[in-house]
Coordinates of C-alpha atoms and ligand atoms in Angstrom, one line a residue:
M1126 CA 0.0 0.0 0.0
K1127 CA 1.1 3.5 -0.7
T1128 CA 1.0 5.5 2.6
L1129 CA -0.4 9.1 2.1
Y1130 CA 0.5 12.0 4.5
T1131 CA -0.8 15.3 5.3
A1132 CA 1.2 18.5 5.1
A1133 CA 1.6 18.5 8.9
Q1134 CA 2.8 14.9 9.0
M1135 CA 5.3 15.7 6.2
R1136 CA 6.7 18.7 8.2
Q1137 CA 6.9 16.5 11.2
M1138 CA 8.9 14.1 9.1
D1139 CA 11.2 16.8 7.8
R1140 CA 11.9 17.9 11.4
E1141 CA 12.8 14.4 12.6
A1142 CA 15.1 14.0 9.5
M1143 CA 16.9 17.2 10.7
A1144 CA 16.9 16.4 14.2
A1145 CA 19.3 14.1 16.3
P1146 CA 20.4 11.2 15.6
Y1147 CA 20.1 11.9 12.0
G1148 CA 20.8 15.5 11.9
L1149 CA 20.5 16.0 8.0
S1150 CA 20.8 19.7 7.1
P1151 CA 17.9 21.6 5.4
T1152 CA 20.5 22.6 2.6
V1153 CA 21.3 19.0 1.8
L1154 CA 17.3 17.9 1.6
M1155 CA 16.7 21.0 -0.6
E1156 CA 19.7 20.1 -2.9
N1157 CA 18.3 16.4 -3.0
A1158 CA 14.8 17.8 -3.8
G1159 CA 16.0 20.1 -6.6
A1160 CA 18.3 17.4 -8.0
A1161 CA 15.5 14.9 -8.0
V1162 CA 13.0 17.2 -10.1
I1163 CA 15.7 17.2 -12.8
A1164 CA 16.7 13.4 -12.5
K1165 CA 13.0 12.3 -12.5
G1166 CA 11.8 14.9 -14.9
A1167 CA 14.3 13.9 -17.6
A1168 CA 12.0 11.0 -19.0
Y1169 CA 9.2 13.5 -19.6
V1170 CA 11.5 16.0 -21.1
G1171 CA 13.4 13.7 -23.3
G1172 CA 16.7 14.7 -21.8
W1173 CA 17.6 18.3 -20.6
N1174 CA 20.4 19.0 -23.2
R1175 CA 19.5 22.3 -25.3
K1176 CA 16.0 22.4 -23.7
R1177 CA 14.8 25.9 -22.8
V1178 CA 13.2 25.9 -19.2
T1179 CA 11.1 28.4 -17.6
I1180 CA 11.3 28.1 -13.8
L1181 CA 8.8 29.8 -11.4
C1182 CA 10.1 30.1 -7.9
G1183 CA 8.0 31.1 -4.9
K1184 CA 9.4 32.6 -1.8
G1185 CA 9.0 29.6 0.6
N1186 CA 11.0 26.3 0.4
N1187 CA 9.5 25.1 -2.5
G1188 CA 10.8 28.0 -4.5
G1189 CA 14.3 27.1 -2.9
D1190 CA 13.8 23.6 -4.5
G1191 CA 13.3 25.5 -7.8
L1192 CA 16.6 27.4 -7.4
V1193 CA 18.6 24.1 -7.0
A1194 CA 16.5 22.5 -9.9
A1195 CA 17.6 25.4 -12.1
R1196 CA 21.3 24.6 -11.4
H1197 CA 20.9 21.0 -12.1
A1198 CA 19.1 21.6 -15.5
L1199 CA 21.8 24.0 -16.5
A1200 CA 24.4 21.3 -15.5
A1201 CA 22.5 18.9 -17.9
G1202 CA 22.8 21.4 -20.7
A1203 CA 19.5 23.2 -20.4
Q1204 CA 19.0 27.0 -21.0
V1205 CA 17.0 28.4 -18.0
Y1206 CA 14.8 31.4 -17.5
V1207 CA 14.3 31.6 -13.6
Y1208 CA 11.5 34.0 -12.2
I1209 CA 11.9 35.2 -8.6
W1210 CA 9.8 37.9 -7.0
G1211 CA 10.1 37.3 -3.3
D1212 CA 11.8 39.4 -0.7
E1213 CA 15.1 37.8 -0.3
T1214 CA 15.1 38.8 3.5
T1215 CA 12.1 36.5 4.2
Y1216 CA 13.6 33.5 2.7
S1217 CA 14.9 30.4 4.7
P1218 CA 18.8 30.5 5.2
E1219 CA 18.9 27.3 2.7
S1220 CA 16.8 29.1 0.1
R1221 CA 19.0 32.1 0.3
E1222 CA 22.3 30.0 0.0
H1223 CA 20.9 28.3 -3.1
L1224 CA 20.0 31.7 -4.6
Q1225 CA 23.6 33.1 -4.0
T1226 CA 24.9 30.2 -6.1
L1227 CA 22.4 30.5 -8.8
R1228 CA 23.1 34.3 -9.0
A1229 CA 26.8 33.5 -9.5
M1230 CA 25.8 31.4 -12.5
A1231 CA 23.5 33.8 -14.1
D1232 CA 25.1 34.9 -17.4
G1233 CA 22.1 36.6 -19.1
K1234 CA 22.1 33.9 -21.8
T1235 CA 22.0 30.2 -20.7
C1236 CA 21.0 31.4 -17.1
V1237 CA 18.7 34.3 -17.1
L1238 CA 17.4 35.5 -13.6
A1239 CA 14.3 37.7 -13.7
E1240 CA 14.2 39.1 -10.2
T1241 CA 11.6 41.5 -9.1
P1242 CA 11.6 41.5 -5.4
G1243 CA 8.1 42.2 -3.9
A1244 CA 6.7 43.1 -7.3
L1245 CA 4.7 41.4 -10.1
P1246 CA 7.2 40.0 -12.7
D1247 CA 7.1 41.3 -16.4
L1248 CA 4.1 39.3 -17.5
A1249 CA 4.7 40.0 -21.2
M1250 CA 8.3 38.6 -21.0
L1251 CA 7.1 35.7 -18.9
R1252 CA 4.7 34.9 -21.6
R1253 CA 7.2 34.9 -24.2
H1254 CA 9.6 32.8 -22.2
I1255 CA 6.9 30.1 -21.4
E1256 CA 5.8 30.1 -25.1
S1257 CA 9.5 29.5 -26.2
S1258 CA 10.1 26.8 -23.5
Q1259 CA 9.9 23.0 -23.8
V1260 CA 9.5 22.8 -20.1
V1261 CA 8.0 24.7 -17.3
V1262 CA 9.1 23.8 -13.7
D1263 CA 6.6 25.0 -11.1
A1264 CA 8.2 25.7 -7.8
L1265 CA 5.7 28.3 -6.5
V1266 CA 4.2 26.8 -3.6
G1267 CA 4.2 23.3 -2.1
T1268 CA 2.9 21.8 1.2
G1269 CA 2.9 25.4 2.6
F1270 CA -0.2 26.3 0.5
H1271 CA -3.7 26.4 2.0
G1272 CA -6.9 28.4 1.0
A1273 CA -6.7 30.5 -2.1
L1274 CA -3.6 31.7 -3.9
R1275 CA -2.5 35.3 -3.1
E1276 CA -1.2 37.7 -5.8
P1277 CA 1.1 37.8 -7.6
T1278 CA 1.2 34.0 -7.5
A1279 CA -2.5 33.7 -8.5
T1280 CA -1.8 35.9 -11.5
V1281 CA 1.2 33.9 -12.7
V1282 CA -0.8 30.5 -12.2
R1283 CA -3.5 31.8 -14.5
L1284 CA -1.0 32.9 -17.0
V1285 CA 0.7 29.7 -17.1
G1286 CA -2.5 27.9 -17.5
K1287 CA -3.7 30.1 -20.4
C1288 CA -0.1 29.7 -22.2
I1289 CA -0.4 25.9 -21.9
R1290 CA -4.1 25.9 -23.1
T1291 CA -3.8 28.2 -26.1
T1292 CA -0.5 28.3 -27.6
A1293 CA 2.6 26.5 -26.2
S1294 CA 2.4 22.8 -24.9
P1295 CA 5.4 22.5 -22.6
V1296 CA 6.1 19.7 -20.3
V1297 CA 5.1 21.0 -16.9
L1298 CA 7.0 19.3 -13.9
A1299 CA 5.5 20.3 -10.5
V1300 CA 7.8 20.5 -7.6
D1301 CA 6.4 18.5 -4.6
M1302 CA 2.7 19.6 -5.2
P1303 CA 1.2 21.4 -8.3
S1304 CA 0.8 25.0 -6.9
G1305 CA -2.6 25.8 -5.9
V1306 CA -3.5 22.3 -4.7
D1307 CA -4.1 21.6 -1.1
A1308 CA -1.9 18.9 0.2
D1309 CA -4.2 17.5 2.7
T1310 CA -7.6 17.6 0.7
G1311 CA -6.8 18.0 -3.0
A1312 CA -9.0 21.2 -3.1
V1313 CA -7.9 23.8 -5.7
S1314 CA -7.5 27.6 -5.0
G1315 CA -10.7 29.2 -6.2
D1316 CA -12.2 25.8 -6.8
D1317 CA -11.4 25.9 -10.5
P1318 CA -8.8 23.4 -11.6
E1319 CA -8.3 25.5 -14.9
T1320 CA -7.3 28.9 -13.4
G1321 CA -6.8 28.0 -9.7
A1322 CA -3.9 25.7 -10.0
I1323 CA -1.1 24.5 -12.1
T1324 CA -2.0 21.5 -14.3
A1325 CA 1.2 19.6 -14.5
T1326 CA 2.4 16.7 -16.6
A1327 CA 4.1 15.2 -13.6
T1328 CA 4.7 15.9 -10.0
I1329 CA 7.9 14.9 -8.4
T1330 CA 6.9 14.8 -4.7
F1331 CA 9.4 14.5 -1.9
G1332 CA 9.9 12.2 1.0
A1333 CA 6.3 10.6 1.2
Y1334 CA 3.1 11.0 -1.0
K1335 CA 0.7 13.6 0.1
R1336 CA -3.1 12.9 0.2
G1337 CA -4.0 15.7 -1.9
L1338 CA -2.3 14.3 -4.9
F1339 CA -4.6 11.7 -5.0
Q1340 CA -7.9 13.6 -4.3
Y1341 CA -9.9 15.4 -6.9
P1342 CA -9.5 17.9 -8.2
G1343 CA -5.9 18.0 -7.2
K1344 CA -5.4 14.6 -8.7
I1345 CA -6.1 16.1 -12.1
C1346 CA -3.6 18.8 -11.6
A1347 CA -0.8 16.5 -10.4
G1348 CA -0.7 14.4 -13.5
E1349 CA 1.7 11.4 -13.0
V1350 CA 3.0 11.3 -9.4
L1351 CA 6.6 10.3 -8.8
R1352 CA 8.1 10.0 -5.2
D1353 CA 11.7 10.6 -4.4
P1354 CA 12.8 10.0 -0.7
I1355 CA 15.4 12.9 -1.2
G1356 CA 17.8 10.8 1.2
M1357 CA 15.4 11.1 4.1
P1358 CA 16.1 8.2 6.7
F1359 CA 13.7 5.4 6.0
P1360 CA 12.5 4.9 9.7
V1361 CA 11.4 8.6 9.3
L1362 CA 9.3 7.9 6.3
Q1363 CA 7.7 4.9 8.0
R1364 CA 6.1 6.9 10.5
T1365 CA 2.5 5.9 11.6
A1366 CA 1.7 8.3 14.3
G1367 CA -1.7 9.9 13.9
T1368 CA -4.2 9.1 11.1
V1369 CA -2.5 6.8 8.5
T1370 CA -3.9 6.8 5.1
Y1371 CA -3.3 4.0 2.8
M1372 CA -3.7 3.7 -1.0
V1373 CA -5.0 0.3 -1.9
E1374 CA -2.8 -1.5 -4.5
A1375 CA -3.3 -4.5 -6.4
A1376 CA -0.7 -6.7 -4.5
D1377 CA -2.7 -5.8 -1.2
V1378 CA -5.8 -7.2 -2.6
A1379 CA -4.0 -10.2 -4.3
A1380 CA -2.2 -11.0 -1.1
R1381 CA -5.7 -11.2 0.5
L1382 CA -7.4 -13.2 -2.2
S1383 CA -5.5 -16.4 -1.7
L1384 CA -6.7 -19.4 -3.7
R1385 CA -9.4 -21.4 -2.2
S1386 CA -8.9 -24.5 -0.4
P1387 CA -8.7 -27.2 -2.9
N1388 CA -10.9 -29.3 -0.8
G1389 CA -13.2 -26.6 0.2
H1390 CA -17.0 -26.6 0.1
K1391 CA -19.8 -24.0 -0.4
G1392 CA -20.3 -23.8 3.3
M1393 CA -16.6 -22.5 3.7
H1394 CA -17.4 -19.5 1.4
G1395 CA -20.3 -18.0 3.5
T1396 CA -23.9 -17.6 2.7
V1397 CA -24.9 -14.0 1.8
G1398 CA -28.5 -13.0 2.4
I1399 CA -29.7 -10.0 0.5
V1400 CA -32.9 -8.4 1.9
G1401 CA -34.2 -5.5 -0.7
G1402 CA -36.3 -4.5 -3.5
S1403 CA -39.8 -3.1 -3.8
E1404 CA -42.5 -2.7 -6.4
S1405 CA -40.6 0.1 -8.0
M1406 CA -37.2 -1.2 -7.6
S1407 CA -36.6 -5.0 -7.9
G1408 CA -33.4 -4.8 -9.9
A1409 CA -31.2 -3.1 -7.0
A1410 CA -31.6 -6.4 -5.0
L1411 CA -31.0 -8.5 -7.9
L1412 CA -27.9 -6.7 -8.6
A1413 CA -26.5 -6.9 -5.2
A1414 CA -27.1 -10.8 -5.5
C1415 CA -25.3 -10.8 -8.9
G1416 CA -22.3 -9.0 -7.3
A1417 CA -22.3 -11.7 -4.4
V1418 CA -22.4 -14.6 -6.7
R1419 CA -19.8 -13.2 -9.0
S1420 CA -17.4 -12.7 -6.1
G1421 CA -17.3 -16.2 -5.0
A1422 CA -19.9 -16.3 -2.3
G1423 CA -20.7 -19.9 -1.3
K1424 CA -24.5 -19.3 -1.4
V1425 CA -26.6 -16.3 -2.1
C1426 CA -30.1 -16.1 -0.7
L1427 CA -32.4 -13.2 -2.0
R1428 CA -35.4 -12.1 0.1
V1429 CA -37.8 -9.5 -1.5
P1430 CA -41.4 -8.5 -0.9
A1431 CA -43.7 -11.2 -2.1
K1432 CA -45.2 -9.0 -5.1
V1433 CA -41.8 -8.5 -6.4
A1434 CA -40.8 -12.2 -6.2
P1435 CA -42.0 -13.3 -9.6
A1436 CA -39.8 -10.7 -11.4
C1437 CA -36.7 -12.1 -9.4
M1438 CA -37.2 -15.8 -9.6
G1439 CA -35.0 -17.3 -12.0
K1440 CA -33.0 -14.2 -13.3
Y1441 CA -30.0 -15.8 -11.7
T1442 CA -30.5 -19.6 -11.3
E1443 CA -28.0 -20.1 -8.8
V1444 CA -29.6 -17.4 -6.3
M1445 CA -32.1 -18.8 -4.0
A1446 CA -34.8 -16.2 -4.4
A1447 CA -37.9 -16.0 -2.4
G1448 CA -40.7 -13.6 -1.6
A1449 CA -41.7 -12.4 2.0
G1450 CA -45.0 -11.4 3.3
T1451 CA -47.7 -10.4 1.0
G1452 CA -47.1 -6.8 -0.1
G1453 CA -45.0 -4.7 -2.6
H1454 CA -42.6 -3.4 0.2
F1455 CA -41.3 -4.7 3.5
T1456 CA -43.3 -3.9 6.5
E1457 CA -42.9 -4.6 10.3
A1458 CA -44.8 -7.8 9.7
D1459 CA -41.9 -9.1 7.7
V1460 CA -39.3 -8.8 10.5
Q1461 CA -39.9 -12.2 12.2
T1462 CA -39.5 -14.2 8.8
V1463 CA -36.4 -12.2 7.7
C1464 CA -34.7 -12.6 11.2
E1465 CA -35.6 -16.2 11.3
E1466 CA -34.0 -16.9 7.8
A1467 CA -30.9 -14.7 8.7
R1468 CA -30.0 -17.4 11.2
N1469 CA -28.8 -19.5 8.3
W1470 CA -26.8 -16.6 6.7
S1471 CA -23.2 -15.4 7.3
V1472 CA -23.8 -11.7 6.4
L1473 CA -26.8 -9.7 5.7
A1474 CA -26.8 -7.1 2.9
L1475 CA -29.7 -4.8 3.7
G1476 CA -31.0 -2.0 1.7
P1477 CA -30.9 -2.0 -2.2
G1478 CA -34.2 -1.0 -3.6
L1479 CA -36.2 -1.1 -0.4
G1480 CA -37.9 2.2 -1.2
R1481 CA -38.8 5.0 1.2
Y1482 CA -41.9 3.7 2.3
A1483 CA -43.0 4.9 5.8
E1484 CA -43.9 1.2 6.8
T1485 CA -40.5 0.2 5.7
Q1486 CA -38.7 2.2 8.3
A1487 CA -40.0 0.1 11.3
F1488 CA -38.8 -3.0 9.2
V1489 CA -35.3 -1.7 8.6
R1490 CA -34.6 -0.4 12.4
Q1491 CA -36.2 -3.7 13.8
V1492 CA -34.1 -6.1 11.6
L1493 CA -30.9 -4.2 12.6
Q1494 CA -32.0 -4.6 16.2
R1495 CA -32.7 -8.1 16.2
A1496 CA -30.7 -9.8 13.4
A1497 CA -27.8 -11.5 15.0
L1498 CA -25.2 -11.4 12.2
P1499 CA -22.9 -8.7 10.4
V1500 CA -24.7 -6.4 8.1
V1501 CA -24.0 -4.4 5.2
L1502 CA -26.3 -1.4 5.1
D1503 CA -26.8 0.6 1.7
A1504 CA -29.0 2.7 -0.2
D1505 CA -32.6 3.1 1.2
G1506 CA -31.4 1.1 4.3
L1507 CA -29.4 4.2 5.2
Y1508 CA -32.3 6.4 4.4
H1509 CA -34.6 4.7 7.1
V1510 CA -31.9 4.9 9.9
Q1511 CA -31.1 8.5 9.6
A1512 CA -33.0 9.4 12.7
A1513 CA -32.1 6.5 14.7
Q1514 CA -28.3 6.1 14.4
D1515 CA -27.8 5.1 18.0
I1516 CA -29.2 1.6 16.6
F1517 CA -25.7 0.8 15.6
Q1518 CA -24.0 0.9 19.0
Q1519 CA -26.8 -1.3 20.4
R1520 CA -25.8 -4.0 18.0
A1521 CA -23.6 -6.9 19.1
Y1522 CA -22.5 -7.5 15.4
P1523 CA -20.6 -5.2 13.2
V1524 CA -22.0 -2.9 10.3
I1525 CA -20.6 -1.7 7.2
L1526 CA -22.3 1.3 5.7
T1527 CA -21.8 1.9 2.2
P1528 CA -23.2 5.5 1.5
H1529 CA -22.4 7.6 -1.6
L1530 CA -21.9 11.3 -1.1
G1531 CA -25.4 12.3 -1.0
E1532 CA -26.4 9.5 1.5
F1533 CA -23.4 10.3 3.7
S1534 CA -24.5 14.1 3.7
R1535 CA -28.0 13.1 5.1
L1536 CA -26.5 10.8 7.5
T1537 CA -24.0 13.3 8.8
G1538 CA -26.1 16.4 8.3
C1539 CA -23.1 18.0 6.6
S1540 CA -23.2 19.4 3.1
V1541 CA -21.7 17.6 0.2
A1542 CA -19.2 20.6 0.0
A1543 CA -18.1 20.3 3.7
I1544 CA -17.5 16.7 3.3
Q1545 CA -15.5 16.9 0.1
A1546 CA -13.4 19.6 2.0
D1547 CA -12.3 17.2 4.6
S1548 CA -13.5 13.6 3.6
V1549 CA -11.1 11.7 5.7
G1550 CA -11.9 13.8 8.7
T1551 CA -15.5 13.7 8.4
V1552 CA -15.8 10.1 7.7
Q1553 CA -13.4 9.2 10.6
A1554 CA -15.4 11.4 13.0
F1555 CA -18.7 9.7 11.9
A1556 CA -17.4 6.1 11.9
R1557 CA -16.0 6.7 15.6
S1558 CA -19.1 8.6 16.9
R1559 CA -21.4 5.7 15.5
G1560 CA -19.3 2.7 16.1
V1561 CA -19.6 1.6 12.3
Y1562 CA -17.5 0.8 9.5
V1563 CA -17.9 3.2 6.7
L1564 CA -17.2 2.9 2.9
L1565 CA -17.9 6.1 1.5
K1566 CA -18.2 5.7 -2.2
G1567 CA -16.8 8.2 -4.7
T1568 CA -13.6 9.2 -6.4
P1569 CA -11.7 8.1 -4.5
T1570 CA -13.6 5.7 -2.1
Y1571 CA -12.6 5.8 1.5
I1572 CA -12.9 3.0 4.0
V1573 CA -12.8 3.8 7.7
S1574 CA -13.2 1.5 10.9
P1575 CA -14.8 2.8 14.2
T1576 CA -11.8 2.7 16.3
G1577 CA -8.8 2.8 13.9
Q1578 CA -6.8 5.7 13.0
T1579 CA -6.2 3.9 9.5
V1580 CA -8.0 5.1 6.6
Y1581 CA -7.9 3.1 3.3
V1582 CA -8.3 4.8 0.0
N1583 CA -9.4 3.2 -3.3
E1584 CA -9.0 4.7 -6.6
T1585 CA -9.7 2.0 -9.2
G1586 CA -12.8 2.7 -11.2
N1587 CA -13.9 5.0 -13.8
A1588 CA -16.6 7.5 -15.0
G1589 CA -18.3 4.7 -16.8
M1590 CA -19.5 3.5 -13.5
S1591 CA -21.5 6.7 -12.7
C1592 CA -24.8 5.1 -13.6
G1593 CA -27.7 3.5 -11.6
G1594 CA -27.0 0.0 -10.1
M1595 CA -23.2 0.2 -9.8
G1596 CA -23.4 0.7 -5.9
D1597 CA -25.8 -2.1 -5.6
V1598 CA -23.4 -4.5 -7.2
L1599 CA -20.7 -3.3 -4.8
T1600 CA -22.8 -4.2 -1.8
G1601 CA -23.0 -7.9 -2.9
I1602 CA -19.2 -7.8 -3.4
V1603 CA -18.7 -6.3 0.1
A1604 CA -20.8 -9.0 1.7
A1605 CA -19.1 -11.8 -0.4
M1606 CA -15.6 -10.5 0.7
W1607 CA -16.6 -10.3 4.2
V1608 CA -17.4 -14.0 4.5
R1609 CA -14.7 -15.3 2.6
E1610 CA -13.0 -18.6 4.2
T1611 CA -10.2 -16.3 5.3
H1612 CA -12.2 -14.2 7.5
P1613 CA -11.0 -10.8 6.5
A1614 CA -11.5 -8.0 9.1
P1615 CA -14.4 -5.8 8.1
A1616 CA -12.3 -2.9 6.8
E1617 CA -10.2 -5.4 4.8
A1618 CA -13.3 -6.9 3.2
A1619 CA -14.6 -3.4 2.3
F1620 CA -11.4 -2.3 0.6
M1621 CA -10.9 -5.5 -1.2
A1622 CA -14.4 -5.1 -2.5
A1623 CA -13.9 -1.4 -3.5
Y1624 CA -10.9 -2.4 -5.5
L1625 CA -12.4 -5.3 -7.3
H1626 CA -15.4 -3.3 -8.1
G1627 CA -13.3 -0.5 -9.7
A1628 CA -11.1 -3.0 -11.2
A1629 CA -14.1 -4.9 -12.9
G1630 CA -15.2 -1.5 -14.3
D1631 CA -11.8 -0.8 -15.6
R1632 CA -12.0 -4.1 -17.3
C1633 CA -15.4 -3.3 -18.8
V1634 CA -13.7 0.0 -20.3
R1635 CA -11.2 -2.2 -22.0
T1636 CA -13.6 -4.9 -23.3
I1637 CA -16.7 -2.9 -24.0
G1638 CA -15.9 0.9 -23.9
S1639 CA -15.6 3.9 -21.7
Y1640 CA -19.3 4.1 -20.9
G1641 CA -22.7 2.2 -21.4
Y1642 CA -21.5 -0.9 -19.8
T1643 CA -24.2 -2.2 -17.3
P1644 CA -23.7 -3.0 -13.6
E1645 CA -24.5 -6.6 -14.5
E1646 CA -21.7 -6.6 -16.9
L1647 CA -19.5 -5.1 -14.3
A1648 CA -20.4 -8.0 -11.9
K1649 CA -19.6 -10.4 -14.5
A1650 CA -16.1 -8.9 -15.1
V1651 CA -15.4 -9.5 -11.3
P1652 CA -13.9 -13.0 -11.8
Q1653 CA -11.7 -11.6 -14.6
A1654 CA -10.3 -8.9 -12.4
I1655 CA -9.7 -11.5 -9.7
R1656 CA -8.0 -13.6 -12.4
E1657 CA -5.7 -10.6 -13.4
L1658 CA -4.7 -10.1 -9.7
E1659 CA -3.9 -13.7 -9.3
R1660 CA -1.7 -13.7 -12.6
Q1661 CA 0.1 -10.7 -11.3
A1662 CA 0.7 -12.4 -7.8
A1663 CA 2.1 -15.3 -9.6
D1664 CA 4.4 -13.3 -11.9
R1665 CA 5.6 -11.7 -8.8
Y1666 CA 6.3 -15.0 -7.2
R1667 CA 8.1 -16.1 -10.4
E1668 CA 10.3 -13.0 -10.2
M1669 CA 11.4 -13.8 -6.6
V1670 CA 12.1 -17.5 -7.1
P1671 CA 15.1 -18.4 -9.6
S1672 CA 13.9 -20.0 -12.9
S1673 CA 16.0 -23.1 -11.9
H1674 CA 13.4 -23.8 -9.1
F1675 CA 10.8 -24.3 -11.7
E1676 CA 13.1 -26.3 -14.1
D1677 CA 13.9 -28.8 -11.1
Q1678 CA 10.1 -29.2 -10.4
G1679 CA 9.5 -30.0 -14.1
G1680 CA 11.9 -33.1 -13.9
G1681 CA 13.8 -31.9 -17.0
E1682 CA 13.7 -33.4 -20.6
Ligands
NAX2053 N1 13.0 19.9 5.0 C1 11.9 20.6 4.4 O1 11.1 21.1 5.1 C2 11.9 20.4 3.0 C3 10.9 21.1 2.1 N2 10.9 21.1 0.9 C4 10.0 22.0 0.3 O2 9.5 22.8 0.9 C5 8.2 23.0 0.7 C6 7.4 23.5 2.0 O3 8.0 24.7 2.2 P1 7.3 25.8 2.8 O4 7.0 25.4 4.2 O5 8.3 27.0 2.9 O6 6.0 26.1 2.0 P2 5.9 26.6 0.5 O7 7.0 26.9 -0.2 O8 5.2 25.4 0.0 O9 4.9 27.8 0.6 C7 5.1 28.8 1.6 C8 5.3 29.9 0.8 O10 4.2 30.3 -0.1 C9 3.5 31.3 0.4 N3 2.1 31.0 0.4 C10 1.3 30.3 1.3 N4 0.0 30.3 0.9 C11 0.0 31.1 -0.1 C12 -1.2 31.5 -0.8 N5 -2.3 31.1 -0.6 N6 -0.9 32.3 -1.8 C13 0.3 32.7 -2.2 N7 1.4 32.3 -1.5 C14 1.3 31.6 -0.5 C15 4.1 31.8 1.7 O11 3.9 33.2 1.8 C16 5.4 31.2 1.7 O12 6.4 32.1 1.2 C17 7.8 21.6 0.3 O13 6.6 21.6 -0.6 C18 9.0 21.2 -0.5 O14 8.8 21.6 -1.9 C19 12.2 20.5 0.3 O15 13.1 21.4 0.1 C20 12.8 19.3 0.9 C21 13.1 19.6 2.4
ADP2054 N1 -16.3 8.7 -12.1 C1 -16.2 7.6 -11.3 N2 -14.9 7.0 -11.1 C2 -14.8 5.9 -10.3 N3 -15.7 5.4 -9.6 C3 -17.0 5.8 -10.0 C4 -17.3 6.8 -10.7 N4 -18.7 7.2 -10.6 C5 -19.2 6.2 -9.8 N5 -18.4 5.4 -9.4 C6 -18.5 4.2 -8.4 O1 -19.7 3.5 -8.8 C7 -20.5 3.3 -7.6 C8 -21.9 4.1 -7.7 O2 -22.6 3.7 -6.6 P1 -24.0 4.6 -6.2 O3 -23.9 6.0 -6.5 O4 -24.4 4.0 -4.8 O5 -24.9 3.7 -7.5 P2 -26.4 3.0 -7.2 O6 -27.1 3.6 -5.9 O7 -27.0 3.6 -8.4 O8 -26.1 1.7 -7.3 C9 -19.7 3.7 -6.5 O9 -18.9 2.6 -6.0 C10 -18.7 4.9 -7.1 O10 -17.3 4.9 -6.3
K2055 K1 4.9 23.5 -6.5

């Protein structure tokens, strides 16, 4: 897993690297950072020799990195135009040191320094330089940025954006963070990625990954993200104090998707009970059932209101579908039947397509109170518990809630904008206060446990998945992952499911097209997504084990 950090955590790591026992000097760290931009950027630039490069330096340490990068670009044969408008007296000692060195190298030809202390740079000249450059290096602001860009940085960022969109199309390398992107939240200055932040081809980030590089809209601005440890001590970079955010990767899911026991039987792979559907929405519960089947559940039982049952029977022959009660939606009268049946299930997925009928509210709440098994609660199931959230703490069995942003906004009473401004903090606070696991769907998806400081982030998936029914399939996948024979912890089951759901969507893009594929097609692609992970795991194993090992096993010819 990639570990993602906040700006404050990164600052703490910097302090630790510079303090005893390591005692790294800030000048050395800055040197390594600037050098890393040129070394890692070379692949995007096609080599630096004879390239014209415009380097924009802010007045903080991010700008200091830019000054070092300028010197390394020169050494690699480039011609540099360096823009500096800060007041030198406010610079950090290390930035000042690197500025002195660069000044000594400025010859007005290969190294042009445009210094306008405390004033706006000459914008006409800057435009000409950008338009004639093959590369722009953005060293305006890094992890020190929050809120909205102030002048003159805001004007320069807008100008760079305009030049890139209209005339020139240089490679843009962002130093540590694309300027204008909040390192903690991915929010962009002024809320408009086109004018509020630099949009980079690639971002070379230092020490550890910052969260904002993987959260929209910052993710768009960052381009490809490359990390360079800049010589920071390994133990410092492994810090896990405070909230730790992990980006789920293929290997993390592959490692947990161990092959089934060769002598296994269906009883070992869990029985998923799906309770959902109503007269207007029978499809949602069916899709959840399909998701569970395609994710390897041992058995899948579907319970829908009696009037809905005929439409569900036989749709998936392997699903044991049956009606409950007499009506077109669930009511209090169905609680007993469902809770009795649930005794035979390993997990209950409750909610898809239930509808928002007043009578269904009592049904949902009582099932949650009485059913003695783990529950995945989704969609209208979430709607019916909005005003009764203390229900979760009264349960002896865990609950995973799978809201999308709109549902989560209703549950928390926070606006969607407020959640997006601090998704990690909001979801953590909610999970803690309610004692539930939360899988907050979106781009990315967040998975949080009720006690842990750990937050998992999943970024598989694509815009083709923004259509009705995709979340229902996910509900079934979460339930099936949770009852695997390996008994994953709830948060693990949730992040495996989120990863596979997105990976199956990504497969659909490759085999069908970027949109228009159906939730059912996505569910059907889950086994292929699993196979892909197994292949990757096998390849990694082969890489680790010498080929002679396999030859020996074959017995020779
Ligand atoms: N040991 C360290 O701390 C290291 C830090 N490094 C670099 O230092 C950066 C952090 O440096 P700083 O803490 O100086 O912060 P930054 O350079 O990222 O930003 C602070 C500067 O930007 C200005 N600024 C802040 N908010 C602004 C806004 N809204 N509009 C316009 N200007 C704004 C401030 O006035 C200040 O001058 C990292 O991103 C990284 O690039 C690297 O040199 C590696 C080592
Ligand atoms: N643009 C996107 N990129 C990645 N994943 C997406 C995108 N749009 C939607 N998804 C995923 O698709 C699912 C949609 O769920 P949801 O909104 O609950 O759908 P429904 O309620 O109609 O079933 C979520 O898992 C979400 O993360
Ligand atoms: K930057």
